[in-house]
mmCIF file of C-alpha atoms in Angstrom:
data_model
loop_
_atom_site.group_PDB
_atom_site.id
_atom_site.type_symbol
_atom_site.label_atom_id
_atom_site.label_comp_id
_atom_site.label_asym_id
_atom_site.label_seq_id
_atom_site.Cartn_x
_atom_site.Cartn_y
_atom_site.Cartn_z
ATOM 1 C CA UNK A 9 30.966 -9.341 -43.522
ATOM 2 C CA UNK A 10 27.105 -11.061 -43.106
ATOM 3 C CA UNK A 11 24.945 -10.464 -46.127
ATOM 4 C CA UNK A 12 22.157 -8.080 -46.029
ATOM 5 C CA UNK A 13 19.435 -8.499 -45.224
ATOM 6 C CA UNK A 14 20.712 -7.570 -41.344
ATOM 7 C CA UNK A 15 18.597 -8.011 -38.237
ATOM 8 C CA UNK A 16 20.140 -6.437 -35.143
ATOM 9 C CA UNK A 17 18.324 -8.668 -31.956
ATOM 10 C CA UNK A 18 18.808 -6.675 -29.300
ATOM 11 C CA UNK A 19 17.830 -8.875 -26.036
ATOM 12 C CA UNK A 20 16.753 -7.715 -22.418
ATOM 13 C CA UNK A 21 15.979 -10.340 -19.083
ATOM 14 C CA UNK A 22 13.816 -10.556 -16.671
ATOM 15 C CA UNK A 23 12.844 -7.651 -14.546
ATOM 16 C CA UNK A 24 10.142 -6.675 -11.958
ATOM 17 C CA UNK A 25 8.389 -5.377 -14.583
ATOM 18 C CA UNK A 26 8.624 -8.615 -17.008
ATOM 19 C CA UNK A 27 9.428 -12.130 -17.153
ATOM 20 C CA UNK A 28 11.585 -13.870 -19.568
ATOM 21 C CA UNK A 29 11.034 -17.433 -19.447
ATOM 22 C CA UNK A 30 11.138 -20.893 -21.393
ATOM 23 C CA UNK A 31 7.764 -19.570 -23.106
ATOM 24 C CA UNK A 32 9.501 -16.070 -23.528
ATOM 25 C CA UNK A 33 11.956 -17.857 -25.519
ATOM 26 C CA UNK A 34 9.753 -19.562 -27.893
ATOM 27 C CA UNK A 35 7.881 -16.637 -28.918
ATOM 28 C CA UNK A 36 10.968 -14.655 -29.273
ATOM 29 C CA UNK A 37 12.406 -17.740 -31.441
ATOM 30 C CA UNK A 38 9.066 -17.772 -33.545
ATOM 31 C CA UNK A 39 9.268 -14.292 -34.131
ATOM 32 C CA UNK A 40 13.153 -14.687 -35.567
ATOM 33 C CA UNK A 41 11.844 -17.509 -37.664
ATOM 34 C CA UNK A 42 9.574 -15.069 -39.354
ATOM 35 C CA UNK A 43 13.012 -13.195 -40.498
ATOM 36 C CA UNK A 44 14.303 -16.636 -42.270
ATOM 37 C CA UNK A 45 17.514 -15.200 -44.907
ATOM 38 C CA UNK A 46 18.012 -12.408 -42.724
ATOM 39 C CA UNK A 47 21.503 -12.084 -41.560
ATOM 40 C CA UNK A 48 21.246 -11.774 -37.487
ATOM 41 C CA UNK A 49 23.598 -9.706 -35.217
ATOM 42 C CA UNK A 50 22.456 -10.857 -31.506
ATOM 43 C CA UNK A 51 23.385 -8.814 -28.293
ATOM 44 C CA UNK A 52 22.699 -9.019 -24.935
ATOM 45 C CA UNK A 53 21.718 -7.215 -21.926
ATOM 46 C CA UNK A 54 23.219 -7.824 -17.972
ATOM 47 C CA UNK A 55 19.728 -8.906 -18.125
ATOM 48 C CA UNK A 56 19.672 -11.367 -20.126
ATOM 49 C CA UNK A 57 20.214 -15.297 -19.124
ATOM 50 C CA UNK A 58 23.126 -16.988 -20.275
ATOM 51 C CA UNK A 59 20.576 -20.030 -20.986
ATOM 52 C CA UNK A 60 18.984 -17.658 -23.817
ATOM 53 C CA UNK A 61 21.610 -16.888 -25.834
ATOM 54 C CA UNK A 62 22.765 -20.632 -25.865
ATOM 55 C CA UNK A 63 19.329 -21.613 -27.006
ATOM 56 C CA UNK A 64 19.525 -18.691 -29.646
ATOM 57 C CA UNK A 65 22.857 -19.754 -31.211
ATOM 58 C CA UNK A 66 21.743 -23.346 -30.939
ATOM 59 C CA UNK A 67 18.173 -22.047 -33.458
ATOM 60 C CA UNK A 68 20.269 -19.970 -35.633
ATOM 61 C CA UNK A 69 23.471 -21.368 -36.462
ATOM 62 C CA UNK A 70 24.779 -18.607 -39.066
ATOM 63 C CA UNK A 71 23.684 -15.535 -36.416
ATOM 64 C CA UNK A 72 26.832 -13.296 -35.363
ATOM 65 C CA UNK A 73 26.282 -13.166 -31.305
ATOM 66 C CA UNK A 74 28.084 -11.208 -28.892
ATOM 67 C CA UNK A 75 29.799 -13.499 -26.381
ATOM 68 C CA UNK A 76 30.073 -10.842 -23.791
ATOM 69 C CA UNK A 77 34.028 -10.411 -23.972
ATOM 70 C CA UNK A 78 35.274 -6.775 -24.306
ATOM 71 C CA UNK A 79 32.647 -3.530 -25.556
ATOM 72 C CA UNK A 80 29.235 -4.655 -26.081
ATOM 73 C CA UNK A 81 29.096 -3.931 -29.944
ATOM 74 C CA UNK A 82 25.709 -2.478 -29.880
ATOM 75 C CA UNK A 83 25.872 0.754 -31.614
ATOM 76 C CA UNK A 84 27.485 -0.915 -34.348
ATOM 77 C CA UNK A 85 25.125 -3.600 -34.632
ATOM 78 C CA UNK A 86 22.374 -0.641 -34.796
ATOM 79 C CA UNK A 87 24.607 1.276 -37.735
ATOM 80 C CA UNK A 88 25.165 -1.987 -39.934
ATOM 81 C CA UNK A 89 21.400 -3.318 -39.425
ATOM 82 C CA UNK A 90 18.547 -2.701 -41.480
ATOM 83 C CA UNK A 91 15.907 -3.358 -39.099
ATOM 84 C CA UNK A 92 15.647 -3.738 -35.252
ATOM 85 C CA UNK A 93 14.353 -6.513 -33.195
ATOM 86 C CA UNK A 94 13.589 -5.344 -29.084
ATOM 87 C CA UNK A 95 12.282 -7.821 -26.546
ATOM 88 C CA UNK A 96 9.202 -6.237 -24.763
ATOM 89 C CA UNK A 97 10.746 -6.165 -21.677
ATOM 90 C CA UNK A 98 13.443 -2.880 -22.466
ATOM 91 C CA UNK A 99 12.510 0.428 -23.253
ATOM 92 C CA UNK A 100 15.634 1.571 -23.151
ATOM 93 C CA UNK A 101 16.920 -0.359 -25.929
ATOM 94 C CA UNK A 102 13.477 0.203 -28.102
ATOM 95 C CA UNK A 103 14.210 3.599 -27.538
ATOM 96 C CA UNK A 104 17.709 3.651 -28.899
ATOM 97 C CA UNK A 105 16.800 1.580 -31.827
ATOM 98 C CA UNK A 106 13.884 4.335 -32.530
ATOM 99 C CA UNK A 107 16.467 6.701 -32.549
ATOM 100 C CA UNK A 108 18.127 5.427 -35.782
ATOM 101 C CA UNK A 109 14.988 5.479 -38.011
ATOM 102 C CA UNK A 110 15.014 1.660 -38.553
ATOM 103 C CA UNK A 111 11.986 -0.599 -38.594
ATOM 104 C CA UNK A 112 11.518 -1.711 -35.256
ATOM 105 C CA UNK A 113 9.866 -5.248 -34.477
ATOM 106 C CA UNK A 114 9.049 -5.452 -30.624
ATOM 107 C CA UNK A 115 9.263 -9.459 -29.337
ATOM 108 C CA UNK A 116 6.447 -10.363 -27.173
ATOM 109 C CA UNK A 117 8.030 -11.909 -24.213
ATOM 110 C CA UNK A 118 5.037 -12.673 -22.189
ATOM 111 C CA UNK A 119 3.574 -10.868 -19.485
ATOM 112 C CA UNK A 120 5.045 -7.075 -18.910
ATOM 113 C CA UNK A 121 4.277 -4.245 -16.986
ATOM 114 C CA UNK A 122 1.493 -1.718 -17.770
ATOM 115 C CA UNK A 123 3.776 0.891 -18.333
ATOM 116 C CA UNK A 124 5.761 -0.919 -20.479
ATOM 117 C CA UNK A 125 2.453 -2.236 -22.553
ATOM 118 C CA UNK A 126 1.614 1.475 -23.017
ATOM 119 C CA UNK A 127 5.279 2.499 -23.995
ATOM 120 C CA UNK A 128 5.359 -0.081 -26.857
ATOM 121 C CA UNK A 129 1.430 0.813 -28.137
ATOM 122 C CA UNK A 130 2.652 4.499 -27.799
ATOM 123 C CA UNK A 131 5.571 3.464 -30.517
ATOM 124 C CA UNK A 132 3.426 1.981 -32.494
ATOM 125 C CA UNK A 133 0.700 4.641 -32.561
ATOM 126 C CA UNK A 134 3.552 6.889 -33.874
ATOM 127 C CA UNK A 135 4.511 4.436 -37.012
ATOM 128 C CA UNK A 136 7.907 3.758 -35.456
ATOM 129 C CA UNK A 137 7.370 -0.137 -33.824
ATOM 130 C CA UNK A 138 5.322 -3.136 -35.206
ATOM 131 C CA UNK A 139 4.697 -6.383 -33.613
ATOM 132 C CA UNK A 140 7.786 -8.546 -34.788
ATOM 133 C CA UNK A 141 5.009 -11.798 -35.299
ATOM 134 C CA UNK A 142 3.713 -9.564 -38.753
ATOM 135 C CA UNK A 143 7.684 -10.752 -40.019
ATOM 136 C CA UNK A 144 9.817 -8.219 -41.918
ATOM 137 C CA UNK A 145 8.462 -5.143 -43.722
ATOM 138 C CA UNK A 146 10.328 -1.959 -44.213
ATOM 139 C CA UNK A 147 9.033 1.618 -43.586
ATOM 140 C CA UNK A 148 9.970 4.932 -42.545
ATOM 141 C CA UNK A 149 9.177 7.448 -39.162
ATOM 142 C CA UNK A 150 11.059 10.178 -38.146
ATOM 143 C CA UNK A 151 14.006 9.286 -35.876
ATOM 144 C CA UNK A 152 12.692 9.194 -31.772
ATOM 145 C CA UNK A 153 15.321 11.809 -30.989
ATOM 146 C CA UNK A 154 13.505 12.671 -27.420
ATOM 147 C CA UNK A 155 17.092 14.106 -26.181
ATOM 148 C CA UNK A 156 17.467 16.812 -28.485
ATOM 149 C CA UNK A 157 13.846 17.635 -28.073
ATOM 150 C CA UNK A 158 14.095 17.844 -23.988
ATOM 151 C CA UNK A 159 17.434 19.639 -24.251
ATOM 152 C CA UNK A 160 15.337 22.512 -26.350
ATOM 153 C CA UNK A 161 12.611 22.906 -24.152
ATOM 154 C CA UNK A 162 14.958 22.975 -20.279
ATOM 155 C CA UNK A 163 17.044 25.464 -22.874
ATOM 156 C CA UNK A 164 13.984 27.648 -23.255
ATOM 157 C CA UNK A 165 12.887 27.273 -19.934
ATOM 158 C CA UNK A 166 16.523 28.294 -18.488
ATOM 159 C CA UNK A 167 17.793 31.227 -20.199
#
């Protein structure tokens, strides 16, 4: 029941390809601060450190934060949001958000592997994503529906 506009915040976490430390959290909170006046709906991945979720709760007291109990409401959040912010460490969440056609903001978490940097650069080049540090904006793009594209290629090759 949070008022519009609503921002779905999809949190990743540290991995071999990306770090997520206190400096990363500070950049995320700075990016989130640009969305003052927006309702924020937060879901975390299995990689998200608990201290990141707690820091977000403290920094954005009115935010709705999934606590990890029960099924992850991730698909529902994408369904009610007007925009999505994803941490830079996640290709999967960014890809799924790009399939919605919603404005997609990438929050830089710091040092990431070149393959992640290239992926996010490709999303920006296609007009799908923008850096979260630019703040709220509205734009449209054809949703990224790669599964359907790849399925059609496979069906064409295997009659």
